[in-house]
Coordinates of C-alpha atoms and ligand atoms in Angstrom, one line a residue:
M1144 CA 13.0 -33.0 -1.6
G1145 CA 11.4 -31.1 1.2
R1146 CA 11.8 -29.2 4.5
A1147 CA 9.4 -28.8 7.4
F1148 CA 8.9 -25.8 9.7
V1149 CA 6.5 -25.0 12.5
Y1150 CA 5.7 -21.6 11.1
V1151 CA 5.9 -20.6 7.4
I1152 CA 5.3 -17.0 6.1
L1153 CA 4.3 -17.1 2.5
G1154 CA 5.4 -13.8 0.9
G1155 CA 8.4 -11.6 1.8
G1156 CA 7.0 -8.1 1.9
V1157 CA 6.1 -5.6 4.6
A1158 CA 3.8 -7.9 6.5
A1159 CA 6.4 -10.8 6.4
G1160 CA 9.1 -8.5 7.9
Y1161 CA 6.9 -7.3 10.7
A1162 CA 5.6 -10.8 11.4
A1163 CA 9.2 -12.1 11.7
H1164 CA 10.1 -9.3 14.1
E1165 CA 7.1 -10.1 16.2
F1166 CA 8.0 -13.9 16.2
V1167 CA 11.5 -13.0 17.5
K1168 CA 10.2 -10.6 20.1
R1169 CA 7.9 -13.4 21.4
G1170 CA 10.7 -16.0 21.5
V1171 CA 10.4 -18.2 18.4
S1172 CA 13.1 -20.9 18.5
H1173 CA 15.9 -21.2 15.9
G1174 CA 14.8 -23.3 12.9
E1175 CA 11.1 -23.0 13.6
L1176 CA 10.3 -20.1 11.1
C1177 CA 10.7 -19.9 7.4
I1178 CA 9.9 -17.0 5.0
I1179 CA 9.4 -17.9 1.3
S1180 CA 9.5 -15.0 -1.1
E1181 CA 9.5 -14.6 -4.8
E1182 CA 11.6 -11.4 -4.4
P1183 CA 15.3 -11.8 -4.2
V1184 CA 15.8 -9.6 -1.1
A1185 CA 14.7 -9.7 2.5
P1186 CA 11.5 -7.9 3.5
Y1187 CA 11.6 -4.1 3.0
E1188 CA 9.4 -1.1 3.4
R1189 CA 7.6 -1.0 0.1
P1190 CA 6.5 2.7 0.4
A1191 CA 10.1 3.7 -0.3
L1192 CA 9.8 2.6 -3.9
S1193 CA 7.5 5.4 -5.0
K1194 CA 9.3 8.1 -2.9
G1195 CA 13.0 8.1 -1.9
Y1196 CA 13.9 5.3 -4.4
L1197 CA 13.0 7.5 -7.4
L1198 CA 14.8 10.7 -6.3
P1199 CA 17.5 11.9 -8.7
E1200 CA 19.8 12.8 -5.8
D1201 CA 20.8 10.6 -2.9
P1202 CA 18.1 8.0 -3.6
A1203 CA 17.1 5.4 -1.0
R1204 CA 18.7 2.0 -1.7
L1205 CA 18.7 -1.3 0.2
P1206 CA 19.8 -2.2 2.8
A1207 CA 18.7 1.2 4.1
F1208 CA 15.0 0.5 4.1
H1209 CA 14.6 -3.1 5.2
C1210 CA 11.7 -3.6 7.6
C1211 CA 11.2 -2.3 10.3
V1212 CA 12.8 1.1 9.8
G1213 CA 9.4 2.5 8.7
S1214 CA 8.2 2.3 12.3
N1215 CA 11.5 3.5 13.7
E1216 CA 12.4 0.0 14.8
E1217 CA 15.4 -2.2 14.2
R1218 CA 16.4 -2.9 10.6
L1219 CA 16.1 -6.6 9.7
T1220 CA 19.0 -7.3 7.4
P1221 CA 19.6 -10.8 6.0
K1222 CA 22.2 -11.1 8.9
W1223 CA 19.4 -10.5 11.4
Y1224 CA 17.3 -13.4 10.0
K1225 CA 20.4 -15.6 10.2
E1226 CA 21.3 -14.7 13.7
N1227 CA 17.7 -15.4 14.8
G1228 CA 17.6 -18.8 13.1
I1229 CA 15.0 -17.8 10.5
E1230 CA 15.2 -19.5 7.1
L1231 CA 14.9 -17.0 4.3
V1232 CA 14.0 -18.7 1.1
L1233 CA 14.3 -15.9 -1.4
G1234 CA 13.8 -15.7 -5.2
T1235 CA 11.4 -18.6 -4.9
R1236 CA 7.8 -18.6 -6.0
V1237 CA 5.3 -20.9 -4.4
K1238 CA 3.3 -22.4 -7.2
S1239 CA 0.7 -24.4 -5.3
A1240 CA -0.6 -24.8 -1.8
D1241 CA -2.5 -27.7 -0.2
V1242 CA -4.0 -26.5 3.1
R1243 CA -5.4 -30.0 3.9
R1244 CA -1.9 -31.6 3.7
K1245 CA -0.2 -28.4 5.0
T1246 CA 2.3 -28.2 2.2
L1247 CA 3.6 -25.6 -0.3
L1248 CA 5.2 -26.5 -3.6
T1249 CA 7.8 -24.1 -4.8
A1250 CA 8.7 -23.4 -8.5
T1251 CA 12.1 -25.0 -7.8
G1252 CA 10.3 -28.3 -7.0
E1253 CA 10.7 -28.3 -3.2
T1254 CA 7.8 -29.2 -0.9
I1255 CA 7.7 -27.1 2.3
T1256 CA 5.6 -28.4 5.1
Y1257 CA 4.1 -26.2 7.9
K1258 CA 2.1 -26.5 11.1
I1259 CA 1.0 -22.9 10.9
L1260 CA 1.0 -20.8 7.7
I1261 CA 0.8 -17.0 7.5
V1262 CA -0.3 -15.9 4.0
A1263 CA 1.3 -12.5 3.2
T1264 CA 1.3 -12.6 -0.6
G1265 CA 0.2 -9.0 -1.0
A1266 CA -1.1 -7.9 -4.3
R1267 CA -0.1 -7.5 -8.0
A1268 CA -0.5 -4.4 -10.1
L1269 CA -3.4 -4.5 -12.6
K1270 CA -2.2 -4.5 -16.2
L1271 CA -3.6 -2.4 -19.0
E1272 CA -4.3 -5.6 -20.9
E1273 CA -7.0 -6.4 -18.3
F1274 CA -8.8 -3.3 -19.6
G1275 CA -8.4 -4.3 -23.2
V1276 CA -5.3 -2.2 -24.1
S1277 CA -2.3 -4.0 -25.6
G1278 CA 1.4 -3.1 -25.7
S1279 CA 2.1 -2.5 -22.0
D1280 CA 4.9 -4.9 -22.1
A1281 CA 6.9 -2.3 -24.0
E1282 CA 10.3 -1.3 -22.6
S1283 CA 9.2 2.2 -21.7
V1284 CA 5.9 1.3 -20.0
C1285 CA 6.4 0.9 -16.2
Y1286 CA 4.3 -0.6 -13.4
L1287 CA 5.4 -0.3 -9.8
R1288 CA 5.0 -3.0 -7.2
D1289 CA 8.4 -4.4 -6.3
L1290 CA 12.1 -3.7 -6.4
A1291 CA 12.5 -5.1 -9.9
D1292 CA 9.8 -2.7 -11.2
A1293 CA 11.5 0.2 -9.3
N1294 CA 14.9 -0.5 -10.8
R1295 CA 13.3 -0.7 -14.3
L1296 CA 11.5 2.6 -13.6
V1297 CA 14.7 4.3 -12.5
N1298 CA 16.4 3.2 -15.7
V1299 CA 13.5 4.4 -17.9
M1300 CA 13.4 7.7 -16.0
Q1301 CA 17.2 8.2 -16.6
S1302 CA 16.8 7.6 -20.3
S1303 CA 13.8 10.0 -20.5
G1304 CA 15.4 13.0 -18.8
G1305 CA 13.9 16.2 -20.1
G1306 CA 11.4 14.2 -22.1
N1307 CA 7.7 13.5 -21.7
A1308 CA 6.0 11.0 -19.3
V1309 CA 2.4 10.1 -19.2
V1310 CA 1.1 8.8 -15.9
I1311 CA -2.0 6.6 -16.2
G1312 CA -4.1 6.5 -13.1
G1313 CA -4.9 9.2 -10.5
G1314 CA -4.4 7.1 -7.4
Y1315 CA -1.5 6.7 -5.0
I1316 CA 1.0 5.4 -7.5
G1317 CA 0.0 8.0 -10.1
M1318 CA 0.3 10.9 -7.6
E1319 CA 3.5 9.8 -6.0
C1320 CA 5.3 8.9 -9.2
A1321 CA 4.2 12.1 -10.9
A1322 CA 5.9 14.0 -8.2
S1323 CA 9.1 12.0 -8.5
L1324 CA 9.1 12.4 -12.2
V1325 CA 8.8 16.2 -12.0
I1326 CA 11.6 16.3 -9.4
G1327 CA 13.6 14.3 -12.0
K1328 CA 12.9 17.1 -14.6
I1329 CA 10.6 15.0 -16.8
N1330 CA 7.4 16.7 -18.2
V1331 CA 4.4 14.9 -16.8
T1332 CA 0.8 14.6 -17.9
M1333 CA -1.6 12.6 -15.7
V1334 CA -4.5 10.8 -17.3
F1335 CA -7.3 9.3 -15.3
P1336 CA -11.0 8.5 -15.9
E1337 CA -12.4 10.3 -12.8
A1338 CA -13.2 14.0 -12.4
H1339 CA -10.4 14.5 -9.9
C1340 CA -7.4 12.8 -8.5
M1341 CA -7.4 10.3 -5.6
A1342 CA -11.1 9.7 -6.2
R1343 CA -11.4 6.9 -3.7
L1344 CA -10.5 9.2 -0.8
F1345 CA -10.3 12.9 -1.7
T1346 CA -13.3 15.2 -1.9
P1347 CA -13.3 17.5 -4.9
K1348 CA -12.2 20.4 -2.7
I1349 CA -9.2 18.4 -1.3
A1350 CA -8.3 17.1 -4.7
S1351 CA -8.4 20.6 -6.2
F1352 CA -5.7 21.8 -3.7
Y1353 CA -3.3 19.0 -4.7
E1354 CA -4.1 19.3 -8.4
E1355 CA -3.3 23.1 -8.2
F1356 CA -0.1 22.3 -6.4
Y1357 CA 0.9 19.8 -9.0
R1358 CA 0.0 22.3 -11.8
S1359 CA 2.3 24.8 -10.1
K1360 CA 5.1 22.2 -10.5
G1361 CA 4.3 21.8 -14.2
V1362 CA 2.1 18.7 -14.1
K1363 CA -0.8 18.7 -16.7
F1364 CA -4.0 16.8 -16.1
V1365 CA -6.3 15.1 -18.7
K1366 CA -9.3 13.8 -16.8
G1367 CA -12.4 11.8 -17.7
T1368 CA -10.6 9.6 -20.2
V1369 CA -8.4 6.5 -20.5
L1370 CA -5.4 5.3 -22.6
T1371 CA -6.4 3.3 -25.6
S1372 CA -3.1 2.6 -27.4
F1373 CA 0.6 3.4 -27.8
D1374 CA 2.5 4.7 -30.8
F1375 CA 6.0 3.5 -31.6
D1376 CA 8.4 4.5 -34.3
S1377 CA 10.2 2.1 -36.6
N1378 CA 12.8 1.4 -33.9
E1379 CA 10.1 0.4 -31.5
K1380 CA 10.7 3.5 -29.4
M1381 CA 7.5 5.0 -27.9
T1382 CA 6.5 8.3 -29.4
A1383 CA 3.0 9.0 -28.1
V1384 CA -0.1 7.6 -26.4
N1385 CA -3.7 7.8 -27.6
L1386 CA -6.6 8.5 -25.4
R1387 CA -10.3 7.5 -25.8
D1388 CA -11.3 11.2 -26.2
G1389 CA -9.1 11.4 -29.3
T1390 CA -6.2 13.2 -27.7
K1391 CA -2.7 12.2 -28.7
L1392 CA 0.0 12.9 -26.1
P1393 CA 3.7 12.8 -26.9
A1394 CA 5.4 10.3 -24.6
D1395 CA 8.8 8.9 -24.1
M1396 CA 7.7 6.8 -21.1
V1397 CA 4.5 5.8 -19.3
I1398 CA 3.8 4.8 -15.7
V1399 CA 0.7 2.8 -15.0
G1400 CA -1.0 2.8 -11.6
I1401 CA -4.5 1.5 -12.1
G1402 CA -5.0 -0.5 -9.0
I1403 CA -4.1 -3.9 -7.7
R1404 CA -5.5 -7.4 -7.2
P1405 CA -4.7 -9.4 -4.0
N1406 CA -2.6 -12.5 -4.6
T1407 CA -5.2 -15.1 -3.5
S1408 CA -5.1 -17.5 -6.4
L1409 CA -3.1 -20.2 -4.5
F1410 CA -6.0 -20.5 -2.1
E1411 CA -9.1 -20.2 -4.3
G1412 CA -11.4 -23.1 -3.6
Q1413 CA -9.4 -23.9 -0.3
L1414 CA -10.1 -20.9 1.9
T1415 CA -13.1 -18.6 2.2
L1416 CA -12.6 -15.4 0.2
E1417 CA -14.5 -12.1 0.7
K1418 CA -14.2 -8.7 -0.8
G1419 CA -11.3 -9.9 -3.0
G1420 CA -9.2 -11.1 -0.1
I1421 CA -8.8 -14.1 2.2
K1422 CA -11.5 -13.8 4.9
V1423 CA -10.1 -13.9 8.4
N1424 CA -11.4 -13.4 11.9
G1425 CA -10.2 -11.0 14.6
Q1426 CA -7.2 -13.2 15.2
M1427 CA -6.3 -13.0 11.4
Q1428 CA -7.2 -16.7 11.2
S1429 CA -8.8 -17.9 7.9
S1430 CA -11.5 -20.5 7.4
N1431 CA -8.8 -23.1 7.9
G1432 CA -7.5 -23.0 11.5
S1433 CA -3.9 -23.5 10.5
V1434 CA -3.8 -20.7 8.0
Y1435 CA -3.6 -17.0 8.9
A1436 CA -3.7 -14.1 6.4
V1437 CA -2.3 -10.6 6.9
G1438 CA -1.6 -7.4 4.9
D1439 CA -3.1 -6.5 1.5
V1440 CA -4.4 -10.1 1.0
A1441 CA -6.5 -10.2 4.2
T1442 CA -10.2 -9.2 4.6
F1443 CA -10.6 -8.7 8.3
P1444 CA -13.2 -7.4 10.7
V1445 CA -12.7 -3.7 11.2
K1446 CA -14.3 -3.6 14.7
I1447 CA -14.8 0.2 14.8
F1448 CA -17.0 0.0 11.7
G1449 CA -18.6 -3.3 12.4
E1450 CA -17.8 -4.8 9.0
T1451 CA -15.0 -6.6 7.2
R1452 CA -12.6 -4.6 5.0
R1453 CA -9.5 -5.3 2.9
L1454 CA -7.0 -2.5 3.3
E1455 CA -4.1 -1.8 1.0
H1456 CA -1.8 0.2 3.2
V1457 CA 1.4 -0.3 5.0
D1458 CA 0.2 0.4 8.6
S1459 CA -2.5 -2.2 8.3
A1460 CA 0.1 -4.7 6.9
R1461 CA 2.4 -4.0 9.8
K1462 CA -0.2 -4.2 12.5
S1463 CA -2.2 -7.2 11.1
A1464 CA 1.1 -9.1 10.8
R1465 CA 2.1 -8.4 14.4
H1466 CA -1.5 -9.3 15.6
A1467 CA -1.5 -12.6 13.8
V1468 CA 1.8 -13.6 15.4
A1469 CA 0.5 -12.6 18.8
A1470 CA -2.6 -14.7 18.2
I1471 CA -0.5 -17.7 17.1
M1472 CA 2.0 -17.6 19.9
E1473 CA -0.2 -16.4 22.8
P1474 CA -3.8 -17.0 21.7
E1475 CA -5.3 -16.8 25.2
K1476 CA -3.8 -13.3 25.8
T1477 CA -4.7 -11.9 22.4
A1478 CA -7.9 -10.0 22.0
E1479 CA -9.7 -9.4 18.7
F1480 CA -7.8 -7.1 16.3
D1481 CA -9.1 -3.6 16.8
Y1482 CA -7.7 -1.5 14.0
L1483 CA -8.2 2.1 13.1
P1484 CA -7.6 2.4 9.3
F1485 CA -4.7 4.8 8.6
F1486 CA -3.5 6.1 5.2
Y1487 CA -0.9 8.7 4.4
S1488 CA 1.2 10.1 1.6
R1489 CA 4.1 12.4 1.2
V1490 CA 4.8 14.3 -2.1
F1491 CA 7.0 17.3 -2.8
T1492 CA 6.8 19.3 0.5
L1493 CA 3.3 18.1 1.2
S1494 CA 2.3 15.5 3.7
W1495 CA -1.2 14.2 4.7
Q1496 CA -2.7 11.7 7.0
F1497 CA -6.2 10.1 7.0
Y1498 CA -7.8 8.0 9.7
G1499 CA -11.1 6.1 9.7
D1500 CA -13.7 6.0 7.0
S1501 CA -14.5 8.4 4.2
T1502 CA -18.3 8.1 4.3
G1503 CA -21.1 10.5 5.1
D1504 CA -21.1 14.3 5.1
V1505 CA -17.8 16.1 4.8
V1506 CA -16.9 19.2 6.8
H1507 CA -13.7 20.9 5.5
F1508 CA -11.6 23.2 7.7
G1509 CA -8.5 25.3 7.3
D1510 CA -7.3 27.7 4.6
F1511 CA -6.7 25.3 1.7
L1512 CA -3.8 27.6 0.7
G1513 CA -1.0 25.2 1.5
N1514 CA -0.8 25.6 5.2
S1515 CA -2.7 23.2 7.4
F1516 CA -6.2 22.2 6.3
G1517 CA -8.4 19.1 6.5
A1518 CA -11.8 17.5 6.7
Y1519 CA -14.0 15.4 9.0
W1520 CA -16.4 12.8 7.7
V1521 CA -19.6 12.6 9.8
N1522 CA -21.8 9.6 9.3
K1523 CA -25.1 9.0 11.2
G1524 CA -24.3 11.9 13.5
H1525 CA -20.7 10.7 14.4
V1526 CA -17.2 11.6 13.3
V1527 CA -16.0 8.5 11.4
G1528 CA -13.0 9.9 9.4
S1529 CA -10.5 12.7 9.6
F1530 CA -8.0 14.1 7.1
L1531 CA -5.2 16.6 7.7
E1532 CA -2.6 18.1 5.4
G1533 CA 0.5 19.7 6.9
G1534 CA -0.2 18.7 10.5
T1535 CA 2.2 18.4 13.4
K1536 CA 2.8 15.1 15.2
E1537 CA 0.4 16.2 18.0
E1538 CA -2.3 17.3 15.5
Y1539 CA -2.1 14.0 13.7
Q1540 CA -2.4 12.2 17.0
A1541 CA -5.4 14.4 17.8
I1542 CA -7.3 13.5 14.6
A1543 CA -6.5 9.8 15.1
K1544 CA -7.9 10.0 18.6
I1545 CA -11.0 11.8 17.7
T1546 CA -11.7 9.3 14.9
R1547 CA -11.4 6.4 17.3
L1548 CA -13.7 8.1 19.8
K1549 CA -16.4 8.8 17.2
P1550 CA -17.9 11.8 19.0
A1551 CA -21.5 12.8 18.3
I1552 CA -21.9 15.9 16.1
E1553 CA -25.1 17.9 16.4
D1554 CA -24.2 20.8 14.2
L1555 CA -22.0 20.4 11.2
S1556 CA -21.5 24.2 10.8
D1557 CA -20.3 24.4 14.4
L1558 CA -17.8 21.6 13.6
E1559 CA -16.7 23.6 10.6
T1560 CA -16.1 26.7 12.7
Q1561 CA -14.1 24.8 15.3
G1562 CA -12.1 23.0 12.6
L1563 CA -8.9 21.4 13.8
G1564 CA -9.5 22.9 17.2
F1565 CA -12.4 20.4 17.7
A1566 CA -9.9 17.5 17.6
L1567 CA -7.3 19.4 19.6
T1568 CA -9.6 20.2 22.5
L1569 CA -11.5 16.9 22.8
Ligands
FDA2583 P1 3.7 -6.9 -0.1 O1 3.3 -6.7 -1.5 O2 4.5 -5.9 0.6 O3 4.5 -8.4 -0.1 C1 4.0 -9.5 -0.7 C2 5.2 -10.4 -1.0 O4 4.7 -11.7 -1.3 C3 6.1 -9.9 -2.1 O5 7.4 -10.0 -1.7 C4 5.8 -11.0 -3.2 O6 6.8 -11.2 -4.1 C5 5.5 -12.2 -2.4 N1 4.7 -13.2 -3.1 C6 3.5 -13.1 -3.6 N2 3.0 -14.3 -4.1 C7 4.0 -15.2 -3.9 C8 4.2 -16.5 -4.2 N3 3.3 -17.2 -4.8 N4 5.4 -17.1 -3.8 C9 6.3 -16.4 -3.2 N5 6.2 -15.1 -2.8 C10 5.1 -14.5 -3.2 N6 1.0 2.2 1.8 C11 1.0 3.2 2.7 O7 0.2 3.2 3.7 N7 1.7 4.3 2.5 C12 2.6 4.5 1.4 O8 3.2 5.5 1.3 C13 2.6 3.4 0.5 N8 3.4 3.5 -0.6 C14 3.5 2.4 -1.5 C15 4.3 2.5 -2.6 C16 4.4 1.5 -3.5 C17 5.3 1.6 -4.7 C18 3.5 0.4 -3.4 C19 3.6 -0.7 -4.4 C20 2.7 0.3 -2.2 C21 2.7 1.3 -1.3 N9 1.9 1.2 -0.2 C22 1.9 2.2 0.7 C23 1.1 0.0 0.1 C24 1.9 -0.9 1.0 O9 3.2 -1.0 0.6 C25 1.2 -2.3 1.0 O10 0.0 -2.1 1.6 C26 2.1 -3.3 1.8 O11 3.3 -3.5 1.1 C27 1.3 -4.6 1.9 O12 2.2 -5.5 2.5 P2 2.0 -7.1 2.3 O13 3.2 -7.8 3.0 O14 0.6 -7.5 2.5 O15 2.3 -7.3 0.7
NAD2584 P1 -5.4 3.2 -6.6 O1 -6.5 2.3 -6.4 O2 -4.9 4.1 -5.6 O3 -5.7 4.0 -7.9 C1 -6.1 3.5 -9.1 C2 -6.4 4.6 -10.1 O4 -6.5 3.9 -11.3 C3 -7.7 5.3 -9.9 O5 -7.6 6.4 -9.1 C4 -8.1 5.6 -11.3 O6 -7.7 6.9 -11.6 C5 -7.2 4.8 -12.2 N1 -7.9 3.9 -13.1 C6 -8.7 2.8 -12.9 N2 -9.0 2.2 -14.0 C7 -8.3 2.9 -15.0 C8 -8.2 2.7 -16.4 N3 -8.9 1.7 -17.1 N4 -7.4 3.5 -17.1 C9 -6.8 4.5 -16.5 N5 -6.8 4.7 -15.1 C10 -7.6 3.9 -14.4 O7 -4.2 2.2 -7.1 P2 -2.6 2.5 -7.5 O8 -2.4 4.0 -7.5 O9 -2.3 1.7 -8.7 O10 -1.9 2.0 -6.2 C11 -1.6 0.6 -6.1 C12 -1.5 0.1 -4.7 O11 -0.4 0.7 -4.1 C13 -2.7 0.5 -3.8 O12 -2.9 -0.6 -3.0 C14 -2.2 1.6 -3.0 O13 -2.9 1.6 -1.7 C15 -0.8 1.3 -2.9 N6 0.0 2.5 -2.7 C16 -0.3 3.3 -1.6 C17 0.4 4.4 -1.3 C18 0.1 5.2 -0.1 O14 -0.7 4.7 0.7 N7 0.7 6.4 0.1 C19 1.4 4.9 -2.2 C20 1.6 4.1 -3.4 C21 0.9 2.9 -3.6

């Protein structure tokens, strides 16, 4: 049993949705494109899962957040795929790939053949078991990567109302879920091994603003330690978690956000991997000319920094996907991908954006009292990164522009004095 397509997108997440949109914009013919996804729904904007999806009132639900509403573009419902002659093979895991024969074998036993493959398999959440902790398959322990996880989390939150949640990990998932839990009137303690939250990006000064804000909402922090075990009562209901520093925290539920691993396993030994992802060139093309990789799974040249990176953010998934399709459909007209890394988050009434690279000296600006504040990163005498909380659209555009321009900085204290004004007047 088998089917053949010109183009196959393996994975049905954010990158797949944006790639499909780009294929249609560029005139793909009916019957040429197929998307195979383990998830049972058409591609959607994954960021909704840790934000609107978890709200107690008027929560976001599909079909409201199918791609590409996150970029204020048309919403690609299953009907859209049908109307455009795109085959959606949903609820179907690909269990092996043969890039030499250009075939994918699904868990249902079908062989799907392609001329061009776009790998958009994203990533999976790391499990506590990978850090030597057991018991995370318990009913009240939640991870958050896909819709099934989000539905489970919503159910666990509903049955834990007024109770205690422990959030393991101080990264994106931890911060965004902690905010949603508090809004849902659940008591939250965050536990993470670092000295402050969002250690991969925030400076101690930036982190302390957000931690204070979270404390004002009732969130407690236990830092510098990790979870070692769970306690359950005789009915297998969770009662507490134990930490390496000896603390026991009462817990009705736990959310774990301790990082991800890109889903590369189908291609190990077949494609060149680098920095944990599938290595691609500036056209998102892998070491095999018929295979492209986009989104969380791709390690691509970030031209502005002159090195390859693997990014785990939605803007990069959207733009790398569009770029791969442009390169496939119109190779002679498509220049090298020239991407400015962009990360953001929204929690409570707060909202920040970051552009570029968080390396070098940091210059903070603004009042750090809840109004607008931010930071520049200056490396080898040039601005390489910018962060802003509470900015306007124009201000965010200004910090993006300045980061791309990489202006030379002679005097850091002068930059500090000028603050946001430096970006606005450049
Ligand atoms: P994505 O994970 O979206 O899709 C991968 C797809 O491939 C999935 O559908 C999966 O089932 C499928 N798949 C994998 N292996 C398969 C196989 N063998 N066979 C078939 N299908 C397979 N970023 C940001 O910038 N701002 C934000 O606010 C957020 N918020 C956010 C919230 C939550 C809860 C998560 C989990 C992530 C975010 N992110 C984010 C990150 C962002 O969502 C992420 O970078 C993109 O979804 C990456 O898009 P991809 O398409 O690469 O992977
Ligand atoms: P992360 O990398 O942001 O954070 C991982 C956190 O895990 C670290 O900050 C650390 O505190 C903690 N940690 C590491 N090892 C640990 C251990 N043994 N025990 C306890 N804690 C440990 O990853 P995440 O928060 O799990 O997010 C998963 C993915 O989802 C990432 O790719 C992220 O980019 C994406 N995401 C992004 C956004 C956004 O961009 N706004 C929002 C949600 C999710």
